[in-house]
Coordinates of C-alpha atoms and ligand atoms in Angstrom, one line a residue:
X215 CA 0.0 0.0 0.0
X216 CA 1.2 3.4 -1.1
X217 CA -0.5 5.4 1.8
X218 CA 1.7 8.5 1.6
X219 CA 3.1 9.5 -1.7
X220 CA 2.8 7.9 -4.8
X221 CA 5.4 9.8 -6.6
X222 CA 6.7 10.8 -9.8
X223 CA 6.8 7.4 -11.7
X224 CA 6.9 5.4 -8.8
X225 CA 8.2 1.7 -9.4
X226 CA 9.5 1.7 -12.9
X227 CA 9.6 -1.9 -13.0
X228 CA 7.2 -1.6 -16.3
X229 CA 9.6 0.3 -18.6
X230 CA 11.8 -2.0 -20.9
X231 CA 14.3 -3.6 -18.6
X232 CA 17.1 -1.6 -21.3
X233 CA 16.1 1.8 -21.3
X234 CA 16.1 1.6 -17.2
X235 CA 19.7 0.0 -17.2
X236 CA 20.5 2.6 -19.9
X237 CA 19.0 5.6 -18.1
X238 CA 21.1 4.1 -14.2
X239 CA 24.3 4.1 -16.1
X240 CA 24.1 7.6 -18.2
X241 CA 23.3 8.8 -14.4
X242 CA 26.2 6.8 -13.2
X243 CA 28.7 7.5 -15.4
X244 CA 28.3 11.6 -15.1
X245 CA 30.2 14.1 -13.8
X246 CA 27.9 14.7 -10.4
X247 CA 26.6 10.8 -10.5
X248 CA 22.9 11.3 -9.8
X249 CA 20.1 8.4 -10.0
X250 CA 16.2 9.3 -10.9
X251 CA 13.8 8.8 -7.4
X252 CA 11.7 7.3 -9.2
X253 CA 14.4 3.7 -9.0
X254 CA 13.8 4.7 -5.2
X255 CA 9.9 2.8 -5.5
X256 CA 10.7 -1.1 -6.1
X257 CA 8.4 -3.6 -3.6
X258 CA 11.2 -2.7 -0.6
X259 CA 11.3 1.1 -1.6
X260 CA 7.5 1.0 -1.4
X261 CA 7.2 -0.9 2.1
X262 CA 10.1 1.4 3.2
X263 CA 8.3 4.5 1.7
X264 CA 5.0 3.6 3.8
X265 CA 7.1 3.3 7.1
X266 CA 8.8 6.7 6.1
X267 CA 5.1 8.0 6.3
X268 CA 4.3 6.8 9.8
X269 CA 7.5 8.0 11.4
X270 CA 7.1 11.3 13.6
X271 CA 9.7 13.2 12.1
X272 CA 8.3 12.7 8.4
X273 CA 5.5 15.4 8.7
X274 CA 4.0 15.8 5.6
X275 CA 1.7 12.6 5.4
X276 CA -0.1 13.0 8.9
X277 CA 0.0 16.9 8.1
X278 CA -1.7 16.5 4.8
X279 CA -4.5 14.1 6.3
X280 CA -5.3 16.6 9.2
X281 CA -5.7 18.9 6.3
X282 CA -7.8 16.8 4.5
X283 CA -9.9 15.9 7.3
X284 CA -10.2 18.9 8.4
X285 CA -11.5 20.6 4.9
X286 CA -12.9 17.9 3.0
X287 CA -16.4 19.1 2.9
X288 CA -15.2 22.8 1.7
X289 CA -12.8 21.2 -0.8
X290 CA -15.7 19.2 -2.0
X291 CA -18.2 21.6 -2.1
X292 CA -16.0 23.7 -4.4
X293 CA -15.7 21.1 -7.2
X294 CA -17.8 20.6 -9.9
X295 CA -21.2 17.9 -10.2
X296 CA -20.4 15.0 -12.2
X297 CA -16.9 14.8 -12.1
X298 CA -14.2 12.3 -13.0
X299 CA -11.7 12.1 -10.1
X300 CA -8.6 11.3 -11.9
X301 CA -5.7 10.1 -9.2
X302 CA -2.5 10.0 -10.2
X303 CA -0.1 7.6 -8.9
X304 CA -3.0 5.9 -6.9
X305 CA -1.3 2.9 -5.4
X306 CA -4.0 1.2 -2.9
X307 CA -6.4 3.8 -4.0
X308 CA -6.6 4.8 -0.1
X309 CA -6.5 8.4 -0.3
X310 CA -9.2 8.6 -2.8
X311 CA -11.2 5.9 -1.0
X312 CA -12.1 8.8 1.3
X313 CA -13.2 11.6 -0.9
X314 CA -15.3 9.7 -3.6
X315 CA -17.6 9.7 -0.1
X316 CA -18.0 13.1 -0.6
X317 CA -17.8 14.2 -4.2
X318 CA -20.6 14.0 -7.0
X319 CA -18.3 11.7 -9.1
X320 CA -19.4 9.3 -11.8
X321 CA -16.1 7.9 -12.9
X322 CA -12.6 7.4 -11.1
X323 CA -9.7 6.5 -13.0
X324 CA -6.9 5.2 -11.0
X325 CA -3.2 6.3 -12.8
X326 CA -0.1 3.7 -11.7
X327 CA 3.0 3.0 -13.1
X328 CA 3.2 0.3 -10.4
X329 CA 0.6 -2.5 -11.8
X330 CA 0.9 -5.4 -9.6
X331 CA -2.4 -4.4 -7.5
X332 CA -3.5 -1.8 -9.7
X333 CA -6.6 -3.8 -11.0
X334 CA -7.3 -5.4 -7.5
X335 CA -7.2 -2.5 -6.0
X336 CA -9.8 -0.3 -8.3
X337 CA -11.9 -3.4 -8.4
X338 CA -12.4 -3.0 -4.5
X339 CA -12.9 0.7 -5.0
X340 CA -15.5 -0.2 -7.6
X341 CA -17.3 -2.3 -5.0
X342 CA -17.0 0.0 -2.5
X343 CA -18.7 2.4 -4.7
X344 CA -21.1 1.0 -7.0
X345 CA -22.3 3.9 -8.8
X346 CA -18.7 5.0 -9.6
X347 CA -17.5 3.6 -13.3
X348 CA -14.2 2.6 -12.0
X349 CA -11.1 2.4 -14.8
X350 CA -7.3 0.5 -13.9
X351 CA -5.0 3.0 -16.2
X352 CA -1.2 1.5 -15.9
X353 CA 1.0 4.3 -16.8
X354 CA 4.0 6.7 -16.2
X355 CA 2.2 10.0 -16.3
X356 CA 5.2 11.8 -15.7
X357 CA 6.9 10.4 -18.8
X358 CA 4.1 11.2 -20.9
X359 CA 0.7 11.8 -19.9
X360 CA -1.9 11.1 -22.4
X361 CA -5.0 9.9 -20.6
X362 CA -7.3 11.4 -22.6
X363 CA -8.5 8.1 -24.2
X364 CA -9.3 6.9 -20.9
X365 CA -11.4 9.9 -20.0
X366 CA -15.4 9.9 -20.4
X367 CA -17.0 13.1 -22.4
X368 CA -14.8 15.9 -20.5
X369 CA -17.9 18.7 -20.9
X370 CA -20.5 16.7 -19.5
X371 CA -17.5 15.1 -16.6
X372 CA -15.4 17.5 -15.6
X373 CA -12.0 16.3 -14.9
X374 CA -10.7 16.9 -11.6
X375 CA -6.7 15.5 -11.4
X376 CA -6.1 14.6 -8.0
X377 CA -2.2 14.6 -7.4
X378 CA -1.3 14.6 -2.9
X379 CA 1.8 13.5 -0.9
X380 CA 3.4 16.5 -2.2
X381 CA 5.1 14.2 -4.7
X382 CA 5.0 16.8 -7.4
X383 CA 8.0 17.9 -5.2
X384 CA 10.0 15.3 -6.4
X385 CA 10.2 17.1 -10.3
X386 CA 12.8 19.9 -10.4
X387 CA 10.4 23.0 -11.2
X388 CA 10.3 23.1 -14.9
X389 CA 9.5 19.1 -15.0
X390 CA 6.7 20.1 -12.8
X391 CA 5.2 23.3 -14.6
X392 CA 5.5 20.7 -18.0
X393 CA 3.6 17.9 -16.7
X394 CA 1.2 20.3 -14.6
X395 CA 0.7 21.5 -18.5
X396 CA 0.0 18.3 -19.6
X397 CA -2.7 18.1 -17.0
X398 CA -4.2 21.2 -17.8
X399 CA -4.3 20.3 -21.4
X400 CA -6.0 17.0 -20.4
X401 CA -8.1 18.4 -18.0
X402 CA -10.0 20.4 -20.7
X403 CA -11.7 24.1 -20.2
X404 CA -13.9 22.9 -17.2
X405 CA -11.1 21.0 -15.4
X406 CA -9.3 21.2 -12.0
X407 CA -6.5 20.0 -10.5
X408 CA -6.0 19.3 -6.5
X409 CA -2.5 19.1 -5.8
X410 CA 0.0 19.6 -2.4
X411 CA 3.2 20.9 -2.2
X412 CA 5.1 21.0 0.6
X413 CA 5.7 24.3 2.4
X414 CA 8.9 26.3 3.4
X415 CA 9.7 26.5 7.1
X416 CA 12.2 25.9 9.5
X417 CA 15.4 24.2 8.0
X418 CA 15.5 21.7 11.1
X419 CA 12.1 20.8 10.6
X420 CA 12.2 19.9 7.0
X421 CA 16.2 18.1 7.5
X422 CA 14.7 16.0 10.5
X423 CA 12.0 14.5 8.4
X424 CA 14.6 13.2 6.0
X425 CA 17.3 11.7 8.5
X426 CA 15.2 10.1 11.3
X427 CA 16.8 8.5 14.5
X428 CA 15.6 5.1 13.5
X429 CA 17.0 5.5 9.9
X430 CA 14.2 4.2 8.0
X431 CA 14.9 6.6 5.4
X432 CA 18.5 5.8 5.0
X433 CA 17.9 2.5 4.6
X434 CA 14.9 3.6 2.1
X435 CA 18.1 5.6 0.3
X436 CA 21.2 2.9 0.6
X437 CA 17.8 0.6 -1.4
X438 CA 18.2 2.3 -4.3
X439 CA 21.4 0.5 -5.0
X440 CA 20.2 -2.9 -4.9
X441 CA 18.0 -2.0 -7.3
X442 CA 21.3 -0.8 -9.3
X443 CA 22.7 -4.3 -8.7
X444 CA 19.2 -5.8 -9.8
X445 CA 18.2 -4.0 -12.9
X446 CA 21.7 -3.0 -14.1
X447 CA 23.7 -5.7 -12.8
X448 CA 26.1 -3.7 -11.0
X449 CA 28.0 -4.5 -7.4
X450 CA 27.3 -1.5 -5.4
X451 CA 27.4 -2.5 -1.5
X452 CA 25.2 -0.4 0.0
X453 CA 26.7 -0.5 3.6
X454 CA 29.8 1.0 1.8
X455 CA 27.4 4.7 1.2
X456 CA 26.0 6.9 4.1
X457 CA 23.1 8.6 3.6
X458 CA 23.0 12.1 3.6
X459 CA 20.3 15.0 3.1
X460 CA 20.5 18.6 3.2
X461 CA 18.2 21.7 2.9
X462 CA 19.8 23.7 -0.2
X463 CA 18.3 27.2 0.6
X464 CA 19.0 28.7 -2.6
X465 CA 17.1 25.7 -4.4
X466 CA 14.7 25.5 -1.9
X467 CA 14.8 21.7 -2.0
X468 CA 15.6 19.1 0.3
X469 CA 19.0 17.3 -1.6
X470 CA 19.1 13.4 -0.9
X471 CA 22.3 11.9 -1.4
X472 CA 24.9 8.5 -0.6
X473 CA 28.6 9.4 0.1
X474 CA 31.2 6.6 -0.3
X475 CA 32.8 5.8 2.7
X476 CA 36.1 5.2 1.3
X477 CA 37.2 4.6 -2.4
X478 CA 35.4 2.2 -4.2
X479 CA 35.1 0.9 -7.6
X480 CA 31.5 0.0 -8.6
X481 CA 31.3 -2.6 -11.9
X482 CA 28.8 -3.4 -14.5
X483 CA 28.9 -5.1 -17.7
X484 CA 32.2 -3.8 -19.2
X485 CA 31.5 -0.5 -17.3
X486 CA 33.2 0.6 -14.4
X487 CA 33.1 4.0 -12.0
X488 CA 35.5 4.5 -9.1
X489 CA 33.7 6.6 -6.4
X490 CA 36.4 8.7 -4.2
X491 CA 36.0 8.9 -0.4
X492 CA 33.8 11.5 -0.1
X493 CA 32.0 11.6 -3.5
X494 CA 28.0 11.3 -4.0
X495 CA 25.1 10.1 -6.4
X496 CA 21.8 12.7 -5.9
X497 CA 19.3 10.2 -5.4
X498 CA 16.0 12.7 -5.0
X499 CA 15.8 16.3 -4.5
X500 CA 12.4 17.1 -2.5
X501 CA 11.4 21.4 -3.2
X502 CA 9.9 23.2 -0.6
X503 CA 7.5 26.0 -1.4
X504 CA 5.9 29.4 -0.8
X505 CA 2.5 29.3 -1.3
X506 CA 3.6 32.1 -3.6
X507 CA 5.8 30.6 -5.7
X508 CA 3.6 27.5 -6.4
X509 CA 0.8 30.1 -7.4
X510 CA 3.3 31.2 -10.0
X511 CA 3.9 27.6 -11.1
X512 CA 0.4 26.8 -11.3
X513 CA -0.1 29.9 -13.5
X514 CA 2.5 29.0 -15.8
X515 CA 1.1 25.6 -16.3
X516 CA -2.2 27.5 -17.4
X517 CA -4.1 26.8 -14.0
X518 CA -5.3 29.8 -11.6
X519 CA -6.0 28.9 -8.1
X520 CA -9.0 28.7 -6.8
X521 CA -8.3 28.4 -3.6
X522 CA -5.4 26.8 -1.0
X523 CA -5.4 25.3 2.4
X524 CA -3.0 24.7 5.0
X525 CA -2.3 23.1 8.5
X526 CA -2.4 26.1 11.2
X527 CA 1.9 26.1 11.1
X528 CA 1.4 26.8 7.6
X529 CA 3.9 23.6 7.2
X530 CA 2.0 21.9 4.0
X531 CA -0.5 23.4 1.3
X532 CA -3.4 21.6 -0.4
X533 CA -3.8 23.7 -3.9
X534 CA -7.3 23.6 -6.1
X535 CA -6.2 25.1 -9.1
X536 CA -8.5 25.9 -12.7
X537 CA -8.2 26.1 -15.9
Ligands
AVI83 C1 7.3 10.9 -2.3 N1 7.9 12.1 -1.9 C2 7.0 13.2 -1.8 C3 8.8 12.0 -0.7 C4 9.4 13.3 -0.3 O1 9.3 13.7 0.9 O2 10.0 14.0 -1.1 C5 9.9 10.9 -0.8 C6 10.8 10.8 0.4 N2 12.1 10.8 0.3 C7 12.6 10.7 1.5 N3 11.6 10.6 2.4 C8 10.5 10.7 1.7

């Protein structure tokens, strides 16, 4: 179960086995070495993911639920009749479970790149929710999102795209204003989007929630390269990196990394990179917002907000944006 964030591609055990060792050992092989999060999300990334979500310094999952809880019947009340909820990246479909209570909506299409329990899981929505036309869509919408064949008549339904967990964080800005485009062009002239980001605050606040005492998420980073070793056959040993994360203030963004302990020559196929004591691979950056600056963002990806709500520290924003 995905109860947190879905994110950006999550799992991309679907892709062509190729293109994903291809893509690791571009990353690899560069200057800065860097590895896409989205390698973070295999069946031990997800179950680590969902502990990372129940551990008191990760705020922004039991923050965005008290928001959620506490506005749902505003949120609700200011979408449109006869909608299609569209939830991207919708894992166990948990999240959505709650609001299809309260919304007017006809059809749900759930949106994951991780299929395993994608049709078993929007099956039991369906049940759950008889009068909802329920619709299984396995795909990377942040490679490229094209779901309008899978959406109903978008002037009678209004689309409303349903993205939490603040996982549009995950996208360096300009990835995020694209595909927030590519939901706006999907979404039609009638369509909405309800999105979170995750706020600016206190530096300590946001690097405590990323290096925990129990070091869940460590171990959720040093996973990343057994999947390496799995998809691209390398011989990383993970015990050999320390995790490390940082608040970059001029980025704004939380910067996830794993430092080699000592030197260390990493192998794969006829490949090889030596790692110096000391050097990193970026494994996920994580922005922070103003409420103002994802405005702007929203408004460059064609959207105008509609409204915004937040927790009373102001640490988390949930964003219902318009075309
Ligand atoms: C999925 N995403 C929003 C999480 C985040 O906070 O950026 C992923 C994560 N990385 C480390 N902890 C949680």
């Amino acid at each position: 179960s995905m109860e947190g964030a879905p994110s950006p591609g999550r799992r991309a055990d679907t892709a062509p086995l190729d293109n994903r060792a291809a893509e690791l050992a571009a990353g690899l092989r560069a200057a800065q070495a860097h590895i896409d999060p989205k390698f973070l999300y295999d069946a031990q990334g997800c179950v680590l993911f969902n502990a990372i979500c129940e551990l008191e310094e990760y705020y922004p999952t039991r923050t965005e639920r008290a928001i959620f809880e506490a506005h749902r019947g505003a949120i609700a009340r200011a979408l449109p009749r006869r909608l299609q909820w569209v939830d991207l990246g919708c894992g166990d479909c948990a999240k959505s479970r709650a609001w299809l209570a309260h919304v007017d909506a006809c059809r749900y299409l759930g949106v994951d790149i991780a299929a395993d329990c994608l049709r078993h899981e929007v099956a039991a929505l369906g049940r759950k929710f008889p009068q909802v036309d329920c619709v299984a869509v396995e795909a990377d919408f942040s490679a490229d999102l094209d779901l309008s064949r899978h959406l109903a008549d978008i002037q009678e339904h209004p689309p409303v795209f349903f993205y939490p967990g603040s996982s549009i964080g995950n996208f360096d800005p300009e990835r995020a204003v694209a595909l927030m485009a590519a939901i706006g062009r999907q979404a039609g002239p009638r369509g909405s989007l309800l999105i979170s980001a995750d706020l600016r605050k206190d530096r300590r606040v946001m690097e405590r929630a990323y290096a925990d005492d129990l070091g869940v998420t460590a171990a959720f980073n040093r996973n990343v390269l057994r999947v390496c070793n799995r998809v691209l056959g390398s011989d990383f040993q993970p015990a050999e990196f320390d995790h490390e994360s940082r608040f970059d203030d001029g980025h704004g963004r939380i910067e996830m990394r794993l430092r080699a302990r000592q030197r260390q020559r990493v192998r794969w196929g006829s490949s090889e990179r030596v790692f110096e004591a000391g050097e990193d691979i970026v494994t996920e950056h994580s922005y922070k917002y103003t409420p103002a600056q994802f405005d702007a963002m929203l408004a460059r990806a064609g959207f105008s907000v509609r409204d915004m709500w937040t927790d009373p520290r102001s640490w988390f924003g949930v964003f219902l944006a318009q075309r």
